[in-house]
mmCIF file of C-alpha atoms in Angstrom:
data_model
loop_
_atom_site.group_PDB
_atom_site.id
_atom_site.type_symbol
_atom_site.label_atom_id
_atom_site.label_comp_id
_atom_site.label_asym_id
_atom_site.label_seq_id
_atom_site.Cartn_x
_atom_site.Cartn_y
_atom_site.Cartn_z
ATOM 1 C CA UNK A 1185 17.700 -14.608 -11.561
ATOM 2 C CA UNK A 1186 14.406 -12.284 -11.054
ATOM 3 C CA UNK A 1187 14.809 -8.793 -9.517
ATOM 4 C CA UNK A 1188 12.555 -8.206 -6.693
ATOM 5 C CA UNK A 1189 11.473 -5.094 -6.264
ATOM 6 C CA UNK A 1190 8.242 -6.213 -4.249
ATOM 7 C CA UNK A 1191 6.408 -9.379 -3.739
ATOM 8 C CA UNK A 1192 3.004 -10.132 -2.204
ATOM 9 C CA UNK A 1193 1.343 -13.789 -0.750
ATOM 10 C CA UNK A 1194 -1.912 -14.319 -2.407
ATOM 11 C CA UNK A 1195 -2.699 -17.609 -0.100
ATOM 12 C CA UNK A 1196 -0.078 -20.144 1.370
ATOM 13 C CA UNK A 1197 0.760 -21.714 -2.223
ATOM 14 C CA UNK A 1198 0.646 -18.746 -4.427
ATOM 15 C CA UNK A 1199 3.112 -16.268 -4.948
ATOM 16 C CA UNK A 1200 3.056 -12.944 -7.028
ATOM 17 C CA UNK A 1201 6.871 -11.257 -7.749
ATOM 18 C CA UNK A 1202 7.172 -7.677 -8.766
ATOM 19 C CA UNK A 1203 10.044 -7.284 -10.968
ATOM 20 C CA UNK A 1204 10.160 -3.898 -12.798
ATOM 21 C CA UNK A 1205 8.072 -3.943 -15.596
ATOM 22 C CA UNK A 1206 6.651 -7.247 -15.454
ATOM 23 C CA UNK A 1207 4.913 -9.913 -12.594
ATOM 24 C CA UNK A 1208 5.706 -13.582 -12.093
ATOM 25 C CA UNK A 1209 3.488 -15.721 -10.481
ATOM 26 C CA UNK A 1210 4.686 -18.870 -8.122
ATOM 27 C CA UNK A 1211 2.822 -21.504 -7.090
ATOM 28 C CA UNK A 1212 3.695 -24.128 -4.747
ATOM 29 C CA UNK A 1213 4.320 -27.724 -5.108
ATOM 30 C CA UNK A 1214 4.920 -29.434 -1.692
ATOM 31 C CA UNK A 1215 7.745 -27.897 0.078
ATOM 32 C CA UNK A 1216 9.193 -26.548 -2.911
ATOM 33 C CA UNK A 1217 8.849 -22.857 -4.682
ATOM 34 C CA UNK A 1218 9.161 -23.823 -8.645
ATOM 35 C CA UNK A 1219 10.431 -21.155 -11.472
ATOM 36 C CA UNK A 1220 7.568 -18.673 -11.697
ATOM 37 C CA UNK A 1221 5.302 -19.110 -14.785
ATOM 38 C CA UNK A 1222 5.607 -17.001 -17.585
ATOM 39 C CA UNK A 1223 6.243 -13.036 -16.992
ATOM 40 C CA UNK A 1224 3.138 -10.648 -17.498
ATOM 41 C CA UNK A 1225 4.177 -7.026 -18.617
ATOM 42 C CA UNK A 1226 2.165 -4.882 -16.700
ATOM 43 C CA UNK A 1227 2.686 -1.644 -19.124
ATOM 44 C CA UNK A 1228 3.656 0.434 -16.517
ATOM 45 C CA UNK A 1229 6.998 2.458 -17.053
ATOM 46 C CA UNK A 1230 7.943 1.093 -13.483
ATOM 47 C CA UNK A 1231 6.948 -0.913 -10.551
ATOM 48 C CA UNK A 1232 7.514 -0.381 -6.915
ATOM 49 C CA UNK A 1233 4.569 -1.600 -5.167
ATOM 50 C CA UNK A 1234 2.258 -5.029 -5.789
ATOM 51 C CA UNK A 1235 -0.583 -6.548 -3.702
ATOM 52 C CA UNK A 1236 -3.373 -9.099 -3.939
ATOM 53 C CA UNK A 1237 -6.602 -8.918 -1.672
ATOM 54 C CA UNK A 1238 -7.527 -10.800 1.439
ATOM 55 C CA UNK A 1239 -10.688 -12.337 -0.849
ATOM 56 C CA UNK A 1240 -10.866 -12.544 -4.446
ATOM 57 C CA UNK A 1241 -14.403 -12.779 -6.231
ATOM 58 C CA UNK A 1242 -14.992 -16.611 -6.605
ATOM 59 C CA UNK A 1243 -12.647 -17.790 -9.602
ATOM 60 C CA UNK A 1244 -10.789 -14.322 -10.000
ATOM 61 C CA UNK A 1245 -7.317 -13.683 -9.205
ATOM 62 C CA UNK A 1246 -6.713 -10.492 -8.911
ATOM 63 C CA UNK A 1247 -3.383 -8.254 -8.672
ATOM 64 C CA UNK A 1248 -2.658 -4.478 -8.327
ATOM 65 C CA UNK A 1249 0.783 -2.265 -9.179
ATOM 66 C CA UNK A 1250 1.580 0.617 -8.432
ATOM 67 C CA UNK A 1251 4.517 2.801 -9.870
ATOM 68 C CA UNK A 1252 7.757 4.544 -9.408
ATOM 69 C CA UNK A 1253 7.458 7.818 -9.809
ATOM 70 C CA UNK A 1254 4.405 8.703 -12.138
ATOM 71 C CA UNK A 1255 1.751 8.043 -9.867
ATOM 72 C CA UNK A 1256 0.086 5.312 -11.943
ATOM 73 C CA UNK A 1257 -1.666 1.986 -10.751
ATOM 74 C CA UNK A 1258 -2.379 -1.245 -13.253
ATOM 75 C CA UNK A 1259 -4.673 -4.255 -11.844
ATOM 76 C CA UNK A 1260 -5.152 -7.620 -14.086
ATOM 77 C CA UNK A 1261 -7.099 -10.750 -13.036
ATOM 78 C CA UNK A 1262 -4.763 -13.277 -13.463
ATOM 79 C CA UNK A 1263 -7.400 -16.067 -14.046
ATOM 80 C CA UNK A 1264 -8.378 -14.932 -17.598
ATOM 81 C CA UNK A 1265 -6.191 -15.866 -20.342
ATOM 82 C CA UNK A 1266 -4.376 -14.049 -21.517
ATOM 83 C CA UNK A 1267 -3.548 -12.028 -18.886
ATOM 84 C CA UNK A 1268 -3.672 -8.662 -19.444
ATOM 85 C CA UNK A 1269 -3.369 -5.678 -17.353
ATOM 86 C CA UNK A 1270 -5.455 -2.790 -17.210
ATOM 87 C CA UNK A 1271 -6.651 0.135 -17.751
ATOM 88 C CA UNK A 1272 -5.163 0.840 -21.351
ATOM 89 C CA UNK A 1273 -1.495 2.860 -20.906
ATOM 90 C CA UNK A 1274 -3.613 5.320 -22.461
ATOM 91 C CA UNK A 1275 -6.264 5.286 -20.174
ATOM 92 C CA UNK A 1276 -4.714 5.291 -17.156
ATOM 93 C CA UNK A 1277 -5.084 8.316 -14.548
ATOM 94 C CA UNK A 1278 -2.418 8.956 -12.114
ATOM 95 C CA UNK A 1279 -3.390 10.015 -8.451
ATOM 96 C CA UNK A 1280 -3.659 13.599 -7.894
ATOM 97 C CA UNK A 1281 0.222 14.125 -6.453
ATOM 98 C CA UNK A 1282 2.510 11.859 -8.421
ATOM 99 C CA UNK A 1283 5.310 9.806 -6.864
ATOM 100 C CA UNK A 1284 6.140 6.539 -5.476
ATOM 101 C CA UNK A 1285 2.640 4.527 -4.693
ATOM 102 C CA UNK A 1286 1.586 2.845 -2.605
ATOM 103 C CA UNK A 1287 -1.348 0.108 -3.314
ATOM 104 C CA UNK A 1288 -3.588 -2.416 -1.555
ATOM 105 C CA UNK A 1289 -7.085 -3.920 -1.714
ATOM 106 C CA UNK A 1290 -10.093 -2.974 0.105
ATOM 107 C CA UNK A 1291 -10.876 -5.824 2.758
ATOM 108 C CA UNK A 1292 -14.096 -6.318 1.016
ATOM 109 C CA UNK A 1293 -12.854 -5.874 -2.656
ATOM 110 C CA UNK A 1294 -14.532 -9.438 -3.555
ATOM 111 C CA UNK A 1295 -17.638 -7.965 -3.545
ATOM 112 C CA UNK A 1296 -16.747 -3.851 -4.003
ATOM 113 C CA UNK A 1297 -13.532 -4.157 -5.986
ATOM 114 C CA UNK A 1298 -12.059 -1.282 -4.505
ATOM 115 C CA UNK A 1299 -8.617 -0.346 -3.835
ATOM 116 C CA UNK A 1300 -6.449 2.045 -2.411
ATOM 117 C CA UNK A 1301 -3.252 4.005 -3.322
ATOM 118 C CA UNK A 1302 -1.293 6.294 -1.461
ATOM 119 C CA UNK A 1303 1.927 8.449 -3.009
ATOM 120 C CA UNK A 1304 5.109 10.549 -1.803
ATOM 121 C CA UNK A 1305 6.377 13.143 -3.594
ATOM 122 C CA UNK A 1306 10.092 13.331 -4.625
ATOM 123 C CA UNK A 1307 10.553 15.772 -1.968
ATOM 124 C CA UNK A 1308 8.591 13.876 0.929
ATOM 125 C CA UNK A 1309 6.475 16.778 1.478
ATOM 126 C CA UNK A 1310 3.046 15.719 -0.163
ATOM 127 C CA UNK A 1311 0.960 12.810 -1.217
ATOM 128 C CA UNK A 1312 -2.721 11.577 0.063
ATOM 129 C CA UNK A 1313 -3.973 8.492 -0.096
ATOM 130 C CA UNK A 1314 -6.672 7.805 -2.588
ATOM 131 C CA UNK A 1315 -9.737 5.173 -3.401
ATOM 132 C CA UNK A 1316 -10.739 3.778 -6.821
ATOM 133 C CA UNK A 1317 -13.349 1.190 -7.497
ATOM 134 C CA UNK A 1318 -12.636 -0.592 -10.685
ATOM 135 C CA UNK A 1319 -15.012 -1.239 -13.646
ATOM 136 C CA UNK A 1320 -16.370 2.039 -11.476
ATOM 137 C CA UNK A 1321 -14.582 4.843 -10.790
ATOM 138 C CA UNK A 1322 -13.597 7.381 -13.669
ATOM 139 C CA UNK A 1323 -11.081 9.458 -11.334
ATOM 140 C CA UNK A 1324 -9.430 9.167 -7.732
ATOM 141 C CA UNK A 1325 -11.526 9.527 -4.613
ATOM 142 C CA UNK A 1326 -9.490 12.012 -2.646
ATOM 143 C CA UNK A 1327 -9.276 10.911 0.960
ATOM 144 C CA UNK A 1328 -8.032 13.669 2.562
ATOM 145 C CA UNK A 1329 -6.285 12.278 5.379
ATOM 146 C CA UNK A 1330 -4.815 14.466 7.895
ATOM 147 C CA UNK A 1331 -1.006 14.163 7.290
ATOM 148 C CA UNK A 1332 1.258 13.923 3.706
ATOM 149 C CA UNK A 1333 3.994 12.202 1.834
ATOM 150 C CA UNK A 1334 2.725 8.198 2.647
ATOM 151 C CA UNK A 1335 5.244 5.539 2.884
ATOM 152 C CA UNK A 1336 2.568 3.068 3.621
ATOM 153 C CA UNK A 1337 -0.829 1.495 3.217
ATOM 154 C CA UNK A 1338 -2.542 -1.360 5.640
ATOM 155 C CA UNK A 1339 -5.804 -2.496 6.449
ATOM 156 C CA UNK A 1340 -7.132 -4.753 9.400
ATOM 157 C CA UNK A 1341 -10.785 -4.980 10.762
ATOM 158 C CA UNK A 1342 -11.936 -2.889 7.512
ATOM 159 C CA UNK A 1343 -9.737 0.080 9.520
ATOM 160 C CA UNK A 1344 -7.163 1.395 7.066
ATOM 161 C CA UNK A 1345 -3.837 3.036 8.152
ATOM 162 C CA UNK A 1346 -1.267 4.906 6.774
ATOM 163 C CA UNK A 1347 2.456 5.949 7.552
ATOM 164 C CA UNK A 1348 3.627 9.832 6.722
ATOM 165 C CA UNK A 1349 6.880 11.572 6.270
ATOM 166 C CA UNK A 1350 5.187 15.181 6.399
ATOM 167 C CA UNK A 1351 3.033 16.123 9.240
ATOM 168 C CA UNK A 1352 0.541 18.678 8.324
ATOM 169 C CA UNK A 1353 -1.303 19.100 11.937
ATOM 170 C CA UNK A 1354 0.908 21.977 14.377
ATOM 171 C CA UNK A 1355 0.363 19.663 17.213
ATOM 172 C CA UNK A 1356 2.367 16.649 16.164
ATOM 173 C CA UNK A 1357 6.175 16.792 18.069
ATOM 174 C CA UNK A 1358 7.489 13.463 16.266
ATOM 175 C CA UNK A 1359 6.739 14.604 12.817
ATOM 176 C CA UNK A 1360 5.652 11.298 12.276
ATOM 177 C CA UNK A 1361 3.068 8.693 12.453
ATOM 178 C CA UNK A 1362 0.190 6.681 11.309
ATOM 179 C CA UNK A 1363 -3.085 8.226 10.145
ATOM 180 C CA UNK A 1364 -6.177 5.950 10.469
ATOM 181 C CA UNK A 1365 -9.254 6.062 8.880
ATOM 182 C CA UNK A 1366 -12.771 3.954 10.741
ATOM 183 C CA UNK A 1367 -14.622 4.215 7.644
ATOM 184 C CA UNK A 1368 -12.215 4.557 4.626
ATOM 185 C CA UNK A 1369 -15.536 3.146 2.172
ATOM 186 C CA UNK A 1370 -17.512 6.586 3.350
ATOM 187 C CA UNK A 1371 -18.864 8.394 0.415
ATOM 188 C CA UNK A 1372 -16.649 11.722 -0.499
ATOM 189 C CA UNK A 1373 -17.249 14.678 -0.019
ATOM 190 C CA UNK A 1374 -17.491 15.021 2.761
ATOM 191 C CA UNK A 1375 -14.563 13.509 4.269
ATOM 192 C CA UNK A 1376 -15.636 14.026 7.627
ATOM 193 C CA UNK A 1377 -17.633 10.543 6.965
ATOM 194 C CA UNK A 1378 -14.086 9.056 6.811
ATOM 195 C CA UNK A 1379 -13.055 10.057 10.642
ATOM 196 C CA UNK A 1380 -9.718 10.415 10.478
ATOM 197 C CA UNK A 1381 -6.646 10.245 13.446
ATOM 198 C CA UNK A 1382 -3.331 9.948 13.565
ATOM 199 C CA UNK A 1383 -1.464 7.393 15.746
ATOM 200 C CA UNK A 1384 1.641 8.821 17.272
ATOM 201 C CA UNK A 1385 1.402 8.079 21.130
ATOM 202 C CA UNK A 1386 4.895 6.788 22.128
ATOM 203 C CA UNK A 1387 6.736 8.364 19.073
ATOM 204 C CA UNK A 1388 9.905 10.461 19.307
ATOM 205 C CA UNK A 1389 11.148 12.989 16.866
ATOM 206 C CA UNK A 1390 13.867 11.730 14.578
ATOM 207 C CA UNK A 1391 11.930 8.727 13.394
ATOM 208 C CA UNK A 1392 11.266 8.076 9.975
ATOM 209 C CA UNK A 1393 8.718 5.712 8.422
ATOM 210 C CA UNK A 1394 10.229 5.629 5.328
ATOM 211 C CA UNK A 1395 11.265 2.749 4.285
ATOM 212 C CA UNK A 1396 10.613 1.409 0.752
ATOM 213 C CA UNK A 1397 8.701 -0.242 -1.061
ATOM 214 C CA UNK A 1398 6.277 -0.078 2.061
ATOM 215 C CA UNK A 1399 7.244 1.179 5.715
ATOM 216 C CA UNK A 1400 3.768 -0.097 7.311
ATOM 217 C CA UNK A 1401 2.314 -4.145 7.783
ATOM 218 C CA UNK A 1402 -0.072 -5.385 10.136
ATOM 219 C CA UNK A 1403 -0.548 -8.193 11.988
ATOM 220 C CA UNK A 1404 -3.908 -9.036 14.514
ATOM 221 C CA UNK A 1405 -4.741 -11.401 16.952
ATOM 222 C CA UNK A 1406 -7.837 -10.014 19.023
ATOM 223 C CA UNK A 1407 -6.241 -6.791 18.740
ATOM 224 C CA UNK A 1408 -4.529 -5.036 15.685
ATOM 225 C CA UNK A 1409 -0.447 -4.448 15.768
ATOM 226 C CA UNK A 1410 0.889 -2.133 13.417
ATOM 227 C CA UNK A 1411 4.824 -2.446 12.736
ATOM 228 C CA UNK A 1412 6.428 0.076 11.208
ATOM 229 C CA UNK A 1413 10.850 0.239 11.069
ATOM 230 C CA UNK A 1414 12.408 3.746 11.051
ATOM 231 C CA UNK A 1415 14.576 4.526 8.410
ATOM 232 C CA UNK A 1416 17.695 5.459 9.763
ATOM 233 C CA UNK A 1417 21.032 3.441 10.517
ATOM 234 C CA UNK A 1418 20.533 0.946 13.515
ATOM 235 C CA UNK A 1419 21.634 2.183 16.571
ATOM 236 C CA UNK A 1420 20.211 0.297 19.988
ATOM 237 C CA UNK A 1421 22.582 1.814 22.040
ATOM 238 C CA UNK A 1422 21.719 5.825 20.960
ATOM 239 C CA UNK A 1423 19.509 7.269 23.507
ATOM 240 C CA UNK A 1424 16.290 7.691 20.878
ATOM 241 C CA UNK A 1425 16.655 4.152 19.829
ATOM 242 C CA UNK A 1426 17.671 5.130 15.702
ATOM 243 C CA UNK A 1427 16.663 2.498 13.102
ATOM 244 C CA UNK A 1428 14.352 0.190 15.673
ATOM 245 C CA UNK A 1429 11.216 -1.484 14.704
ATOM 246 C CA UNK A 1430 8.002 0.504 16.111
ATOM 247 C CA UNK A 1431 4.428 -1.144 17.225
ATOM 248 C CA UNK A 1432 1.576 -0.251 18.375
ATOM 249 C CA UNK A 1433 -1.739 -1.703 19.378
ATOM 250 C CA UNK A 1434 -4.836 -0.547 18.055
ATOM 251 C CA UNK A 1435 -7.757 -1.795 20.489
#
């Protein structure tokens, strides 16, 4: 048996598992999932999130973790042999406020190989989300979005998005929300380039986008739908609607 404590589709026949320390990778034959092929240590001291990009470079296949706790991310490019995931434990610089992250690739990372990670601190009162472009960067881009403590990364349309636990602007009732970002590629400083929002039209106070290991996906037809499930014991019949799954459109 293989503990899952995330999992991400890389196409309609491949599979990556997260499973603590290490990553499996499935592939498909017919109608049938196989046993995964052999484990790949990813030299992290935990894993909590994984994800693999809408477009990988032609004949790379490429994979990023992020942590539990310490605020580290590994990536490996599961096409070379062996695989092997980097940077160096030793090497390796955690984003600015450590926690639980939060990781996915840029929608262009096949031909800008960057990605993004987000973090919560253990007391869900800070955390930003943050851009590194491997073989590139030498520290984390900070993307100063306008909320804290992120439960949750997505992209769509090149837009990214990300759910909070800690609102930082006075005006926000729900305490709650989605921040968005047009141009999350914008060179930093300043971050202005990045115009940021947050999303919480239709929101009530009491909900919670915190579920783990990621409390935000996406889904788009002509428009894109955001779903995001509060946290809190299902309850249809309470008048606030506790533990329901939340959408909203972006047009």
């Amino acid at each position: 048996d293989v503990a899952v404590a995330d999992l991400t589709l890389a196409s309609d026949d491949v599979m990556y598992i997260l499973s603590n320390l290490f990553v499996r990778r499935l592939s498909k034959t017919g109608d049938t999932w196989p046993p995964p092929e052999p484990r790949v240590r990813t030299l992290l001291d935990s894993g909590h999130t994984i994800a693999t990009p809408l477009q990988n470079p032609e004949l790379e296949d490429w994979v990023i973790v992020g942590d539990a706790g310490q605020g580290k991310v590994a990536y490996a490019d599961f096409s070379q042999v062996p695989v092997k995931f980097e940077p160096a434990p030793e090497d390796r610089i955690g984003v600015p406020v450590l926690g639980n992250v939060h990781v996915i690739f840029d929608d262009g990372f096949e031909y800008n190989k960057t990605i993004y990670a987000a973090s919560h601190n253990i007391g869900r009162t800070s955390g930003k989300i943050y851009r590194w472009v491997i073989d590139k960067s030498t520290s984390w881009d900070e993307l100063e979005p306008p909320n804290s403590a992120f439960y949750g990364l997505a992209q769509q349309n090149d837009v990214l998005y990300g759910a909070w636990r800690a609102a930082i602007l006075a005006n926000i009732p729900p305490g709650v929300g989605v921040d968005r970002s047009l141009f999350p590629r914008a060179t930093v400083p300043p971050t202005a380039n990045l115009e940021w929002d947050d999303l919480t039209e239709g929101l009530i106070t009491g909900v919670v986008f915190t579920r783990e290991p990621s409390s935000l996906k996406t889904s788009s037809n002509d428009d894109v739908n955001l779903w995001a499930i509060d946290n809190r014991n299902y309850n249809w019949a309470s008048n606030n609607g506790t533990g329901c799954l939340w959408a909203y459109t972006d047009t």
